[in-house]
């Protein structure tokens, strides 16, 4: 059981982010620009931990969870909360589209992999992503990695933005030899946060 929430989640923060990201992808399809400016928007979203509803922050004892928070009406981007139970990790996997990862709670470890000179191996050191930090992935900047909760005794949560409806994208996991296996992630949830019920302030005004 999670602790009871004292305040209603500030969904307007997520709605504002979704709106700003929509404006960004209206303005440009340049990946470098999207990763730079979108990274700043995501850093702003995760700077405050007062908006993610508890339903989308629940860990599962068997595996990490991926909750869809929003999908653009034209599937140009999606926003997902990844909830990592203690010690949970992804397989080595790719994305095939650009992605931004920002840590909202806890911390996570990211290890890049690459095929080079006929071998498949880790590239560079393990990168520890702290709360509030953002990392980018894509076929251009490095697309294959493995992500692990940095903690063995607590939940970590990261907010991800991808350049597609990521749960329905055909991509790959990789075994130790770098052999790909087809993979479609899907989502853990069947409902979405209601970003569009903005009636509360209006009702408060009417009833004042
Ligand atoms: Fe990933």
GROMACS .gro file of C-alpha atoms and ligand atoms in nm:
model
  209
    1UNK     CA    1   0.000   0.000   0.000
    2UNK     CA    2   0.124   0.349  -0.076
    3UNK     CA    3   0.088   0.634   0.171
    4UNK     CA    4  -0.233   0.836   0.134
    5UNK     CA    5  -0.180   1.149  -0.073
    6UNK     CA    6  -0.235   1.471   0.116
    7UNK     CA    7  -0.301   1.690  -0.185
    8UNK     CA    8  -0.463   1.630  -0.519
    9UNK     CA    9  -0.201   1.577  -0.790
   10UNK     CA   10  -0.126   1.892  -0.986
   11UNK     CA   11  -0.232   1.754  -1.324
   12UNK     CA   12  -0.219   2.103  -1.474
   13UNK     CA   13   0.161   2.073  -1.464
   14UNK     CA   14   0.144   1.766  -1.690
   15UNK     CA   15  -0.118   1.934  -1.912
   16UNK     CA   16   0.109   2.239  -1.952
   17UNK     CA   17   0.401   2.012  -2.043
   18UNK     CA   18   0.195   1.824  -2.301
   19UNK     CA   19   0.082   2.155  -2.453
   20UNK     CA   20   0.437   2.291  -2.469
   21UNK     CA   21   0.566   1.967  -2.622
   22UNK     CA   22   0.287   1.981  -2.881
   23UNK     CA   23   0.393   2.334  -2.972
   24UNK     CA   24   0.755   2.216  -3.003
   25UNK     CA   25   0.672   1.933  -3.246
   26UNK     CA   26   0.441   2.173  -3.438
   27UNK     CA   27   0.742   2.401  -3.477
   28UNK     CA   28   1.013   2.152  -3.575
   29UNK     CA   29   1.080   1.792  -3.667
   30UNK     CA   30   1.455   1.840  -3.619
   31UNK     CA   31   1.563   1.573  -3.370
   32UNK     CA   32   1.852   1.774  -3.228
   33UNK     CA   33   1.622   2.067  -3.154
   34UNK     CA   34   1.352   1.841  -3.007
   35UNK     CA   35   1.603   1.669  -2.778
   36UNK     CA   36   1.751   2.001  -2.665
   37UNK     CA   37   1.432   2.200  -2.613
   38UNK     CA   38   1.223   1.895  -2.517
   39UNK     CA   39   1.492   1.805  -2.263
   40UNK     CA   40   1.451   2.150  -2.106
   41UNK     CA   41   1.073   2.105  -2.095
   42UNK     CA   42   1.111   1.759  -1.934
   43UNK     CA   43   1.360   1.895  -1.679
   44UNK     CA   44   1.098   2.153  -1.586
   45UNK     CA   45   0.829   1.886  -1.549
   46UNK     CA   46   1.036   1.661  -1.321
   47UNK     CA   47   1.172   1.949  -1.113
   48UNK     CA   48   0.856   1.923  -0.899
   49UNK     CA   49   0.715   1.592  -0.774
   50UNK     CA   50   0.358   1.701  -0.708
   51UNK     CA   51   0.171   1.601  -1.021
   52UNK     CA   52   0.197   1.225  -1.088
   53UNK     CA   53  -0.124   1.049  -0.974
   54UNK     CA   54  -0.058   0.752  -0.743
   55UNK     CA   55  -0.223   0.510  -0.990
   56UNK     CA   56   0.066   0.575  -1.230
   57UNK     CA   57   0.335   0.540  -0.962
   58UNK     CA   58   0.264   0.181  -0.853
   59UNK     CA   59   0.549  -0.070  -0.868
   60UNK     CA   60   0.487  -0.436  -0.946
   61UNK     CA   61   0.690  -0.703  -0.766
   62UNK     CA   62   0.755  -0.898  -1.087
   63UNK     CA   63   0.873  -0.634  -1.333
   64UNK     CA   64   0.908  -0.260  -1.404
   65UNK     CA   65   0.589  -0.086  -1.510
   66UNK     CA   66   0.524   0.147  -1.804
   67UNK     CA   67   0.218   0.370  -1.761
   68UNK     CA   68   0.106   0.577  -2.058
   69UNK     CA   69   0.032   0.929  -1.931
   70UNK     CA   70  -0.044   1.093  -2.264
   71UNK     CA   71  -0.025   1.021  -2.636
   72UNK     CA   72  -0.030   1.304  -2.890
   73UNK     CA   73  -0.338   1.284  -3.115
   74UNK     CA   74  -0.110   1.228  -3.417
   75UNK     CA   75   0.123   0.995  -3.224
   76UNK     CA   76   0.414   1.237  -3.274
   77UNK     CA   77   0.507   1.186  -2.909
   78UNK     CA   78   0.403   0.993  -2.600
   79UNK     CA   79   0.468   1.047  -2.229
   80UNK     CA   80   0.521   0.743  -2.005
   81UNK     CA   81   0.595   0.694  -1.633
   82UNK     CA   82   0.840   0.409  -1.573
   83UNK     CA   83   0.813   0.267  -1.222
   84UNK     CA   84   1.108   0.060  -1.108
   85UNK     CA   85   1.071  -0.170  -0.810
   86UNK     CA   86   1.384  -0.232  -0.599
   87UNK     CA   87   1.663  -0.366  -0.821
   88UNK     CA   88   1.443  -0.402  -1.131
   89UNK     CA   89   1.602  -0.365  -1.476
   90UNK     CA   90   1.511  -0.365  -1.844
   91UNK     CA   91   1.664  -0.608  -2.088
   92UNK     CA   92   1.917  -0.453  -2.327
   93UNK     CA   93   1.687  -0.283  -2.580
   94UNK     CA   94   1.655  -0.017  -2.848
   95UNK     CA   95   1.389   0.248  -2.919
   96UNK     CA   96   1.414   0.321  -3.297
   97UNK     CA   97   1.283   0.676  -3.231
   98UNK     CA   98   1.415   0.965  -3.021
   99UNK     CA   99   1.351   0.946  -2.648
  100UNK     CA  100   1.404   1.158  -2.337
  101UNK     CA  101   1.437   1.008  -1.988
  102UNK     CA  102   1.402   1.223  -1.675
  103UNK     CA  103   1.421   1.095  -1.317
  104UNK     CA  104   1.130   1.205  -1.096
  105UNK     CA  105   1.201   0.990  -0.787
  106UNK     CA  106   1.508   0.793  -0.680
  107UNK     CA  107   1.783   0.732  -0.937
  108UNK     CA  108   1.864   0.494  -1.220
  109UNK     CA  109   2.163   0.343  -1.394
  110UNK     CA  110   2.193   0.344  -1.772
  111UNK     CA  111   2.450   0.136  -1.965
  112UNK     CA  112   2.490   0.191  -2.339
  113UNK     CA  113   2.574  -0.097  -2.574
  114UNK     CA  114   2.693  -0.107  -2.932
  115UNK     CA  115   2.799  -0.336  -3.213
  116UNK     CA  116   3.158  -0.258  -3.302
  117UNK     CA  117   3.416  -0.452  -3.501
  118UNK     CA  118   3.197  -0.761  -3.507
  119UNK     CA  119   3.143  -0.764  -3.130
  120UNK     CA  120   2.859  -0.647  -2.905
  121UNK     CA  121   2.977  -0.471  -2.592
  122UNK     CA  122   2.907  -0.202  -2.336
  123UNK     CA  123   3.002   0.145  -2.455
  124UNK     CA  124   3.137   0.379  -2.192
  125UNK     CA  125   3.078   0.368  -1.818
  126UNK     CA  126   2.748   0.313  -1.639
  127UNK     CA  127   2.574   0.648  -1.624
  128UNK     CA  128   2.395   0.724  -1.297
  129UNK     CA  129   2.094   0.944  -1.362
  130UNK     CA  130   2.000   1.137  -1.049
  131UNK     CA  131   1.667   1.283  -0.955
  132UNK     CA  132   1.597   1.583  -1.179
  133UNK     CA  133   1.841   1.475  -1.454
  134UNK     CA  134   1.749   1.407  -1.818
  135UNK     CA  135   1.915   1.176  -2.072
  136UNK     CA  136   1.848   1.136  -2.446
  137UNK     CA  137   1.842   0.823  -2.662
  138UNK     CA  138   1.791   0.780  -3.039
  139UNK     CA  139   1.938   0.598  -3.335
  140UNK     CA  140   2.148   0.914  -3.390
  141UNK     CA  141   2.287   0.972  -3.038
  142UNK     CA  142   2.296   0.606  -2.922
  143UNK     CA  143   1.987   0.387  -2.908
  144UNK     CA  144   2.077   0.060  -2.734
  145UNK     CA  145   2.094   0.052  -2.355
  146UNK     CA  146   1.996  -0.124  -2.035
  147UNK     CA  147   1.836   0.065  -1.747
  148UNK     CA  148   1.837  -0.045  -1.382
  149UNK     CA  149   1.690   0.102  -1.065
  150UNK     CA  150   1.993   0.239  -0.878
  151UNK     CA  151   1.833   0.128  -0.551
  152UNK     CA  152   1.783  -0.224  -0.414
  153UNK     CA  153   1.552  -0.107  -0.137
  154UNK     CA  154   1.319   0.153  -0.288
  155UNK     CA  155   1.112   0.246  -0.590
  156UNK     CA  156   1.246   0.484  -0.855
  157UNK     CA  157   1.029   0.659  -1.113
  158UNK     CA  158   1.134   0.818  -1.441
  159UNK     CA  159   0.926   1.012  -1.692
  160UNK     CA  160   0.997   0.931  -2.056
  161UNK     CA  161   0.898   1.110  -2.376
  162UNK     CA  162   0.935   0.934  -2.713
  163UNK     CA  163   0.892   1.042  -3.072
  164UNK     CA  164   0.609   0.794  -3.135
  165UNK     CA  165   0.337   0.598  -2.954
  166UNK     CA  166   0.619   0.398  -2.800
  167UNK     CA  167   0.413   0.112  -2.657
  168UNK     CA  168   0.312   0.014  -3.010
  169UNK     CA  169   0.653   0.051  -3.178
  170UNK     CA  170   0.823  -0.264  -3.307
  171UNK     CA  171   1.171  -0.265  -3.162
  172UNK     CA  172   1.429  -0.511  -3.028
  173UNK     CA  173   1.584  -0.655  -2.718
  174UNK     CA  174   1.939  -0.793  -2.747
  175UNK     CA  175   2.103  -1.099  -2.594
  176UNK     CA  176   2.463  -1.108  -2.471
  177UNK     CA  177   2.587  -1.178  -2.824
  178UNK     CA  178   2.394  -0.878  -2.959
  179UNK     CA  179   2.133  -1.087  -3.138
  180UNK     CA  180   1.807  -0.888  -3.170
  181UNK     CA  181   1.467  -1.026  -3.074
  182UNK     CA  182   1.145  -0.850  -3.175
  183UNK     CA  183   0.983  -0.658  -2.890
  184UNK     CA  184   0.670  -0.444  -2.846
  185UNK     CA  185   0.642  -0.299  -2.496
  186UNK     CA  186   0.274  -0.209  -2.463
  187UNK     CA  187   0.156  -0.030  -2.150
  188UNK     CA  188   0.057  -0.139  -1.799
  189UNK     CA  189  -0.253   0.082  -1.785
  190UNK     CA  190  -0.582   0.087  -1.974
  191UNK     CA  191  -0.690   0.438  -1.866
  192UNK     CA  192  -0.517   0.777  -1.877
  193UNK     CA  193  -0.489   1.068  -1.631
  194UNK     CA  194  -0.773   1.308  -1.712
  195UNK     CA  195  -0.578   1.619  -1.813
  196UNK     CA  196  -0.885   1.787  -1.952
  197UNK     CA  197  -1.112   1.813  -1.650
  198UNK     CA  198  -1.029   2.176  -1.586
  199UNK     CA  199  -1.370   2.242  -1.431
  200UNK     CA  200  -1.255   2.277  -1.067
  201UNK     CA  201  -1.140   2.643  -1.078
  202UNK     CA  202  -1.446   2.737  -1.284
  203UNK     CA  203  -1.679   2.569  -1.036
  204UNK     CA  204  -1.497   2.736  -0.747
  205UNK     CA  205  -1.549   3.072  -0.919
  206UNK     CA  206  -1.918   3.005  -0.976
  207UNK     CA  207  -1.969   2.891  -0.618
  208UNK     CA  208  -1.764   3.174  -0.463
  209LIG    FE1  209   1.516   0.261  -2.298
   0.00000   0.00000   0.00000
